[in-house]
Coordinates of C-alpha atoms in Angstrom, one line a residue:
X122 CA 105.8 114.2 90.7
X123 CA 104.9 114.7 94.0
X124 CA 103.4 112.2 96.3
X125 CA 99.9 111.4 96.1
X126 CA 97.7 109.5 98.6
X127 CA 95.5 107.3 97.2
X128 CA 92.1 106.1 99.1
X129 CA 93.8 107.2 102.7
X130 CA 96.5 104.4 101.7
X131 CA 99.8 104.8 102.9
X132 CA 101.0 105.1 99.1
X133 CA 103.4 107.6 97.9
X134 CA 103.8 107.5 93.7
X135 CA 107.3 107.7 93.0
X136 CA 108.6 106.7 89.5
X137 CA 111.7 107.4 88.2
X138 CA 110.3 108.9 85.0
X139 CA 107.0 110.6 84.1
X140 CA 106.0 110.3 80.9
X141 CA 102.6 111.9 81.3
X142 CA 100.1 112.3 83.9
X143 CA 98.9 108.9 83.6
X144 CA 101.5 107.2 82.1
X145 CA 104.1 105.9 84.7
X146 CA 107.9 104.3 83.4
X147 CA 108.8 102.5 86.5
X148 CA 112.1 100.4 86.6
X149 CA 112.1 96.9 85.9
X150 CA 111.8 95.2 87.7
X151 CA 109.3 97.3 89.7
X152 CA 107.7 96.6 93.7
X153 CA 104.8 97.7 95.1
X154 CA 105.3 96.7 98.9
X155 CA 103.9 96.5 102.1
X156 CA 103.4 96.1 105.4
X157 CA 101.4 95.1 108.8
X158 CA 102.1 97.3 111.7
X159 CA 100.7 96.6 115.6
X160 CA 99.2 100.3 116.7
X161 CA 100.8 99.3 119.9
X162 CA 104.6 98.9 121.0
X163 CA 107.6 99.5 118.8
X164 CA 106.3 99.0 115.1
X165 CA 104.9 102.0 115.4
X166 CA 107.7 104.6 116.0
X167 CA 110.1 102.5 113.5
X168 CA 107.8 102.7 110.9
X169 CA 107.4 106.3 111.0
X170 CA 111.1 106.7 111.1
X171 CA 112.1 104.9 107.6
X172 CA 109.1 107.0 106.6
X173 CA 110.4 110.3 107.7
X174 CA 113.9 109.1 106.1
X175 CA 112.4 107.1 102.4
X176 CA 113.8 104.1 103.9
X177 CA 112.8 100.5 103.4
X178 CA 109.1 100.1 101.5
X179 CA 109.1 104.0 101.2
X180 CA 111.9 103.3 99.0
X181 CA 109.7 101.0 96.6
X182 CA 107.9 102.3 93.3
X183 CA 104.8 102.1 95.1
X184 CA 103.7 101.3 99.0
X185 CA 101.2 100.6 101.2
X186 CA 100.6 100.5 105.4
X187 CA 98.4 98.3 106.9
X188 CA 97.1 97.7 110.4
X189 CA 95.9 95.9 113.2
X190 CA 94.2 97.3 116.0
X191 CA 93.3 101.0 114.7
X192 CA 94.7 103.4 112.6
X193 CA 97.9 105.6 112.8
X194 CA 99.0 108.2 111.2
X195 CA 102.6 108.0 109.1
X196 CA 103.5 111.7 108.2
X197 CA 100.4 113.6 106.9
X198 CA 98.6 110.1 105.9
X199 CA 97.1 107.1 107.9
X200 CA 97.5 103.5 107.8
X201 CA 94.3 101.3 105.9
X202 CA 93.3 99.2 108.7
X203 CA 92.5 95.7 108.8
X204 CA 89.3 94.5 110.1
X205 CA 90.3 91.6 112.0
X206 CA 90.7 90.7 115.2
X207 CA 94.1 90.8 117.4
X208 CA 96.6 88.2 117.9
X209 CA 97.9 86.5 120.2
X210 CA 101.3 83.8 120.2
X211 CA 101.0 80.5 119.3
X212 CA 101.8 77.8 121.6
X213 CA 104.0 74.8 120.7
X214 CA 101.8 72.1 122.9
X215 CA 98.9 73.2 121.5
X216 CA 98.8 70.8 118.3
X217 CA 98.5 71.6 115.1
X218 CA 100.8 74.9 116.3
X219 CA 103.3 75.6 113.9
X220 CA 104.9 79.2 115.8
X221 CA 105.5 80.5 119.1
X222 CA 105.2 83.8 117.3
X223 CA 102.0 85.8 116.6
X224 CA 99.4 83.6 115.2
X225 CA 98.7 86.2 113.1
X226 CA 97.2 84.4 109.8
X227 CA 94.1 85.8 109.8
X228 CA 95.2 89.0 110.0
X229 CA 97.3 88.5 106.8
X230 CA 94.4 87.2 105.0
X231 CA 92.6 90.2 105.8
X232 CA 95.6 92.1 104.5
X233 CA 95.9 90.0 101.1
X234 CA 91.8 90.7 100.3
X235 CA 92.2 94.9 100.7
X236 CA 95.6 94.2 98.7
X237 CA 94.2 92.1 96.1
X238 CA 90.8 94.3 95.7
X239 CA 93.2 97.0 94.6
X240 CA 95.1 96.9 91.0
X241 CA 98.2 98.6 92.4
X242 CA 99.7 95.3 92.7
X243 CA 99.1 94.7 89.0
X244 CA 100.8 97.7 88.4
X245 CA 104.4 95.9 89.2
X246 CA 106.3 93.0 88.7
X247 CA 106.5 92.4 91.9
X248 CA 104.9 92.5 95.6
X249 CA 107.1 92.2 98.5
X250 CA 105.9 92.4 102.0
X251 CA 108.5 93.1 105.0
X252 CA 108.2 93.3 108.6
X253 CA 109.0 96.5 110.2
X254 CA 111.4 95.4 111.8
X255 CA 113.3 94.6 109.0
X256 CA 115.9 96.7 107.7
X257 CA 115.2 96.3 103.6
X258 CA 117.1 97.7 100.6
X259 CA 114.9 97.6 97.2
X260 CA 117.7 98.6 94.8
X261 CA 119.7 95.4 95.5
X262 CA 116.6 93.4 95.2
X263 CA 115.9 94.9 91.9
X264 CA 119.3 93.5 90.5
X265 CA 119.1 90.1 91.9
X266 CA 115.7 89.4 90.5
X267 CA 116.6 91.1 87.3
X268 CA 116.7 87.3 85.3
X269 CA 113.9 86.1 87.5
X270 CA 111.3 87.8 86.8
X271 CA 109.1 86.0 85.0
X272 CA 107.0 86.7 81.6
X273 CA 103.7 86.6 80.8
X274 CA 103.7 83.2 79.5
X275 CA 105.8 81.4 82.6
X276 CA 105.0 79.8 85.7
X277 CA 104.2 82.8 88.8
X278 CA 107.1 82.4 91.8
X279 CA 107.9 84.0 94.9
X280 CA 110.8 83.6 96.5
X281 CA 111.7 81.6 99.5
X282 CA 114.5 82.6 101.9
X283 CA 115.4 80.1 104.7
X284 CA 117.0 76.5 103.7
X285 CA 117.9 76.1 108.0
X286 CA 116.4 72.2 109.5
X287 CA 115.5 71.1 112.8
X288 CA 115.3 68.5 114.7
X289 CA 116.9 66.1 111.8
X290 CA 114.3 67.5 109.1
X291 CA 115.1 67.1 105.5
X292 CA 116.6 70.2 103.9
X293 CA 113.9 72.3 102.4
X294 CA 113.4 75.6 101.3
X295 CA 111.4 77.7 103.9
X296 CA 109.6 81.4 103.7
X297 CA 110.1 83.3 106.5
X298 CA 107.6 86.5 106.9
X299 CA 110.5 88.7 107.6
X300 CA 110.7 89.2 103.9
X301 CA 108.0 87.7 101.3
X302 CA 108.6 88.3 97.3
X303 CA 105.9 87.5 95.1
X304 CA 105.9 87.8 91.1
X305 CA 102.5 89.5 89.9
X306 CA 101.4 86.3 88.6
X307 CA 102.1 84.7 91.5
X308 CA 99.6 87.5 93.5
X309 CA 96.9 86.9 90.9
X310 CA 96.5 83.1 91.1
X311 CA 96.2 84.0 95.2
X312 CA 93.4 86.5 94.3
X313 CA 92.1 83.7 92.5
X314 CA 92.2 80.9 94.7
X315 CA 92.7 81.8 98.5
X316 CA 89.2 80.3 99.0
X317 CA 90.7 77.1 98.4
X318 CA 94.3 77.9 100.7
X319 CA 91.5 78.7 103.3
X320 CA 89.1 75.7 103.1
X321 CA 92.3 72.7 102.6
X322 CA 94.6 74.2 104.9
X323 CA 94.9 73.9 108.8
X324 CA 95.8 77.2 108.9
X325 CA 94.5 78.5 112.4
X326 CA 98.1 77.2 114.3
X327 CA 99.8 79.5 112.0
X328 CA 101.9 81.9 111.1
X329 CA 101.3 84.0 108.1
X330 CA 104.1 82.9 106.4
X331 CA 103.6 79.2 106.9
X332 CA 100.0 80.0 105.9
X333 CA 101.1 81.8 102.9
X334 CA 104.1 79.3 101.4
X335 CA 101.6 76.3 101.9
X336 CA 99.1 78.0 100.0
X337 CA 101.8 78.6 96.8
X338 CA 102.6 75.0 97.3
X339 CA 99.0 74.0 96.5
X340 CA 98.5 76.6 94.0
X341 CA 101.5 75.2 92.3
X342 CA 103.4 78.3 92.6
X343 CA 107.4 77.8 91.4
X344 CA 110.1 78.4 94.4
X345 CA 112.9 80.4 93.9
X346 CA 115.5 79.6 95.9
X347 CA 116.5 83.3 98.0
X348 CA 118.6 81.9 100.9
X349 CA 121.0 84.7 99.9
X350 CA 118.6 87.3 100.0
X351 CA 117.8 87.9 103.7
X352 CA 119.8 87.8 107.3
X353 CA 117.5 86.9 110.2
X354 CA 118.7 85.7 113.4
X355 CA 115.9 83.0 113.4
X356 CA 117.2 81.0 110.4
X357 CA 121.2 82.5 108.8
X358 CA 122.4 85.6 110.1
X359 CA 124.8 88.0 108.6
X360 CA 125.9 91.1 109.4
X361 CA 124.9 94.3 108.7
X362 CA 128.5 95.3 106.6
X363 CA 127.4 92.1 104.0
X364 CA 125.7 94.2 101.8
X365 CA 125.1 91.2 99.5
X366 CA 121.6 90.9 101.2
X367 CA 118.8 92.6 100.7
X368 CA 117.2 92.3 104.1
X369 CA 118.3 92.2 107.9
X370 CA 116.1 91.1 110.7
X371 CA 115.3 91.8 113.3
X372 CA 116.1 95.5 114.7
X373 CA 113.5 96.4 116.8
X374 CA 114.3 100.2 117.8
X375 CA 115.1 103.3 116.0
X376 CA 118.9 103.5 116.9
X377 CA 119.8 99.4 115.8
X378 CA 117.7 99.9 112.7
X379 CA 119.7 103.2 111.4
X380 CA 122.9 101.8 112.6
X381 CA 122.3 98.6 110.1
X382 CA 121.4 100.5 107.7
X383 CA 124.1 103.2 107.9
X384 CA 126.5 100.3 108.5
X385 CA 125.0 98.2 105.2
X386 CA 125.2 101.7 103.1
X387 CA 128.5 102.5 104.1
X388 CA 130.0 99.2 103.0
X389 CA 128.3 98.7 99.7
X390 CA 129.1 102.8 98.9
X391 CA 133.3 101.9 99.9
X392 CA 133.1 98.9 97.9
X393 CA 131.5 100.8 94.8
X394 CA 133.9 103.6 95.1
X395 CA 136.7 101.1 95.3
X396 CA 135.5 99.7 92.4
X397 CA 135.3 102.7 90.3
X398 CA 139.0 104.1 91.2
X399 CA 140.2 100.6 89.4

């Protein structure tokens, strides 16, 4: 089926098989995911690029755009923007400051309520949110959380990806915003009960993803351990030629992004050919 745009949403309807008009077979598991783009500087360009190209969320079952600042348009449809204010970086001797990068919390909330308002989270298995920056393959996240996701009767989870310490912390497992993987269970007790993650948490030092992983820790949300999923440069990195990840961050241009992800494709394509010759 062609693609379809849904309320001016950034969302293209692409399931692998048809059955009717109205009845969709998506894979299992399936995503819908999404992300927050600044309508200034570099997000901009890059996420027009993997649009132009099906690349990264445009490769999901179903997707959404989102920003801050205005609208802008991605191919013949425009971003749902969020009505919150901008951002600016945290600073560490400010207390209660968590980030020196945007303090962009708020923002994310915003995000989360137009998300959750919608049902085309419901639709999936699974919601992941990426940065733009981050060069993201949905296919091998499919088969890693193939046993994990959970049924209708089990606990919801998302997935944490960042086990790094500092300053002689204990080791804990960590969610960094680069790449955020939430089971649909997991979204609906948020939809349920971010007016408590907003009232008992000191959120307004934050970052999103600080703000986010706090709030499934009250919730009583189960943590998967995904250390393996993602390389970012601010907690394990891994080159782009591991194609055992599912997510490298950051590239912040159009040429570094392509190059990872022609470098990444390249790699896992030798390795299944290999493979198939034995």
């Amino acid at each position: 089926q062609a693609g379809a745009a849904l309320a001016g949403a950034m969302r293209i309807w692409q399931p692998s098989v048809a059955t009717t008009t109205t009845t969709t077979k998506w894979p299992f598991p399936s995503f819908f995911c999404w992300s927050v783009v600044r309508v200034t500087g570099y997000e901009v360009s890059l996420i027009q690029a993997q649009h132009r190209n099906r690349v990264g969320i445009f490769d999901c079952d179903e997707y959404a755009v989102y920003s801050n600042g205005g609208k802008i348009q991605i191919g013949h449809l425009h971003t749902i923007e969020i009505p919150a204010p901008m951002t600016n970086k945290g600073n560490f001797n400010v207390p209660g400051t968590t980030t020196n990068s945007w303090l962009n919390t708020l923002i994310f909330m915003e995000a989360w309520v137009l998300i959750t308002e919608d049902d085309v989270w419901w639709n999936h298995e699974w919601t992941v949110k990426t940065d733009p920056d981050a060069v993201f393959f949905p296919h091998r996240l499919r088969e890693l959380l193939l046993i994990a996701t959970p049924g209708p009767d089990e606990r919801p989870r998302y997935v944490a990806n960042c086990d790094r310490t500092w300053n002689g912390e204990a080791k804990t497992l960590k969610l960094f915003g680069s790449l955020e993987i939430f089971s649909r269970s997991a979204v609906g007790a948020y939809k349920a009960f971010a007016k408590r993650c907003k009232t008992e948490l000191q959120w307004r030092g934050w970052g999103e993803d600080y703000f986010i992983q706090s709030c499934m820790r009250i919730l009583g949300v189960e943590i998967l351990n995904g250390t393996s999923f993602l390389s970012d440069k601010r907690c394990h990195y891994a080159p782009c030629s591991d194609f055992t990840k599912v997510a490298y961050h950051d590239y912040k241009n159009i040429q570094s992004y392509f190059d990872c992800w022609g470098q990444s494709r390249q790699h896992e394509e030798e390795v299944s050919r290999n493979i198939l010759r034995k």
